[in-house]
Amino acid sequence: MPEWGLNLHAAGGGNSATIDRPRYRSDDARMPILPRYLLFLLLTLGSSALHAQDHDQPATPVAATATPAQTLDQLGSQLDAVKTALNDKTSKASLVDLRSTTLNVQDQSRQLAASLAPRMAALQAQLAVLGPAPAKGAPPEAPEVSSQRRQLNQQSAALDAQIKQAQLLDQNALQLAAQIAGIRNDQFQSRLASRTATPFSRAFWADPVRALPDDLARLKRLAARGLDAFDEAWQPANRQPLLWCLIAAGLLLGGGRRLLVRILRALTTHSLPEGRLRRSAMAAAVALASVATTGLAAQLVYLALNWNDILDPDLDALAGSVVQLVCFAAFVSGLTRALLSVRRPTWRLPELSDIAARRLRHLPWLLGGAVLLLGMIERIGRAIGSSLPATVSLRGLTALVISALIGSTLLHLRRVRQQLAASGIEPGRRPLWVGLLVAAAILSVILSVLCVATGYIALASFVAMQMLWVGLIVATLYLVLHLLHDLFETALSPEGRSGQRLQSAFGIAPTTLEQTSTILTGLSRIVFVLVALSAVLAPFGAGPTDLIASVRQTFSSIKLGQLPIDPGSIVTGVLVFVVGLIALRTLKRWLSEQLLPKTTMEPGMRDSLVTLLGYLGGLLVFVLTLAALHVDLTSITWIVSALSVGIGFGLQAIVQNFISGLILLAERPVKVGDWVSISGVEGDIRRINVRATEIQLWDRSTVIVPNSQLITQNVRNVTQSNALGRAQIKLPMPLDTNPGKVRELMLEVLGAHPGTLAAPAPYVLLENLDGGSMTFNCVAYVASPREVAGVKSELLFEMLERLRLARLPLIQPQLIRTLPPLPTGDDDRD
């Protein structure tokens, strides 16, 4: 991203100090990095509307036919030229160009060293074949062999010197690039800290008024050159291409965008299934249509005016820069229009009310028009070499306009929420990241306005441009992530057409498709979030952190024992810890709620896996935090010693329980959901924590059992390895009962119940004859021990009813106690 109005040099005539303009060379009308980043994120959708060129002009390439020695000399000369330009205070070379040249030298040096390495290996292999030279006193070798070894040694020494020289150039270029980055950081810090007179004073407006005649004269000269170029384009040789290009551009701007949107809408409706993918694809199509049609129209106007290379180099650079600016403004407007979707609320991606969308219906045009107008003024001022006071005024105007647009948008949204609340409609809850983004925008608007009011125009312009930059990156990322999520979800849905084809063609299980969709969605989110973060942080690479260098230097001398107290390291450590915990929590939630439920794992296994991952992730976050704090173990020896003593005396049980918890998670003798019995405690395991395990009893109370007891004591696991349950019923009946009939009836009842298993099959045993009664033992198996009580109760109800209908009474308990013992011998019973 260019340094938006923060370069320090004097422009035109006038004062010697202060805010500089972005440097775009007259021979480089390339797209700035800001729109290039945004277009990169959008073009990942699979479409390309524009051709983006590199921003920096590459260094002079080394001739392909040059020898390695010549190449090294040329690269060394380029590096010396960069050093000379850095030391020359009067040099007008841009630091960006110098750093680009340095990095190019580093890249070529590395490539040269890599290309020479195979040749060196080949020479060493030839020397190995020849072997070492004969020792003193040994028979001499053939003169040809000795001569060849000598030549190979000379070539190897020369090649080794070239490789080392290339590696040295690589290191020197790397150090020089770091030095240039440091210089840019220092300049960036001084630019942000620069201050002018407040706009509420006469001194601020006196200089622009004084420089106005010169600026108007330069503007008239540019306008005259432009009119001359148009007159030349109107000549008969160029008139027909001019008219055709202008007519085509007018048609594109007049109805081309709407026509393209309708075509894309029809294609989306007919080619995509109903669902969220159609909505997100339509939003992307609206944004792409705006960029494609407007950018193509701007390119046609440029071709019309520069048909046969009519424009001089300065006008050509200005025209090319304006074309890129139009593309960027169209992107801003199209993206905002796609997200608001005022006319089609059902196609709207964000959770935004219709009232809020209608309130913001003019925002796409206002935002795109402001970007285009301010960018045009800036580029024209740069082309004419406007005075420094005019540049400062433009920066202040840019900061105020962008802050006003963003501030008014936030105000409209706040009023809509208040209006909905007053009408009894509860506004939707904002996600955490939206609340943080809104709070940051409010603070940035206030800061930008205050900086303009107090004369810190450069800082105000920087803050305003970062608001626009971050907002566009977040909006683009939001659209891309929604599109990718809907694309994977639709393409890999087991019920969808493509998902069914994959299942039939490759035999993929439905759960596998769902897991693949979830994994691809998660990976794509990670990739694009990292790309967006790198884009957001790119403008800050020039060194805003150097603003607190003095504070860090003040506190760097403070130490806690041997541990230095560095505010920057503390802030970094806290950020690493917080971000690590958030990322770990998000990953655990994603695994437990999205990925693992779609697998064939048992709930207990899933919970154990997530818990173990939490332990390992927490340890990794702790190690990364120590690394961010630059903590050395020698600096915390006393802490380690204290922990050792504590573990030796008072923390043995805690450490034992912790290790036991890890063993439980790894070996899984018991897991979450198991029905266990230990030391008189019987119930279901609900959670395995770091120190103890929670067991829920049948009365819904919870017993906390230390993990070590589950390892060292005997534990009865009723549900281990999917154990079956056994429902056992004993029925005492009189001796005159027909046992065959009872057995047949009981087996029929046991086999007819839906909860009993056919294998192992139910059975009925005549268990005992005692006290004038016979006892039948009825056994049936169920799928789980947890079902035994319910199935047994239902079987008893059914058996009693069937026995009553068959007139087969049970013996009374009182009768069992009073009956005499059975007669022995051959005595007959009456």
PDB file of C-alpha atoms in Angstrom, residues 279 283 335-341 345-354 357 433-434 475 478-479 482:
ATOM      1  CA  ARG A 279     -27.399 -15.689  -2.485  1.00  0.00           C
ATOM      2  CA  ALA A 283     -23.505 -10.850  -4.104  1.00  0.00           C
ATOM      3  CA  LEU A 335     -18.916  -4.329  -2.833  1.00  0.00           C
ATOM      4  CA  THR A 336     -20.985  -1.990  -0.653  1.00  0.00           C
ATOM      5  CA  ARG A 337     -23.991  -2.347  -2.961  1.00  0.00           C
ATOM      6  CA  ALA A 338     -23.680  -6.137  -2.937  1.00  0.00           C
ATOM      7  CA  LEU A 339     -23.644  -6.313   0.855  1.00  0.00           C
ATOM      8  CA  LEU A 340     -26.537  -3.881   1.361  1.00  0.00           C
ATOM      9  CA  SER A 341     -28.785  -5.372  -1.371  1.00  0.00           C
ATOM     10  CA  PRO A 345     -33.539  -8.138   0.938  1.00  0.00           C
ATOM     11  CA  THR A 346     -33.622 -11.925   0.539  1.00  0.00           C
ATOM     12  CA  TRP A 347     -30.229 -11.767  -1.199  1.00  0.00           C
ATOM     13  CA  ARG A 348     -28.619  -9.782   1.641  1.00  0.00           C
ATOM     14  CA  LEU A 349     -25.696 -11.523   3.345  1.00  0.00           C
ATOM     15  CA  PRO A 350     -25.249  -9.492   6.568  1.00  0.00           C
ATOM     16  CA  GLU A 351     -27.913  -9.608   9.271  1.00  0.00           C
ATOM     17  CA  LEU A 352     -29.078  -6.081   8.511  1.00  0.00           C
ATOM     18  CA  SER A 353     -32.648  -4.874   8.837  1.00  0.00           C
ATOM     19  CA  ASP A 354     -34.495  -3.483   5.822  1.00  0.00           C
ATOM     20  CA  ALA A 357     -30.368  -0.950   4.422  1.00  0.00           C
ATOM     21  CA  TRP A 433     -16.085  -9.180  16.111  1.00  0.00           C
ATOM     22  CA  VAL A 434     -18.721  -6.771  14.794  1.00  0.00           C
ATOM     23  CA  ALA A 475     -16.131  -6.615   3.866  1.00  0.00           C
ATOM     24  CA  TYR A 478     -16.882 -11.527   4.772  1.00  0.00           C
ATOM     25  CA  LEU A 479     -18.119 -12.015   1.212  1.00  0.00           C
ATOM     26  CA  HIS A 482     -19.605 -16.789   2.924  1.00  0.00           C
TER      27      HIS A 482
END
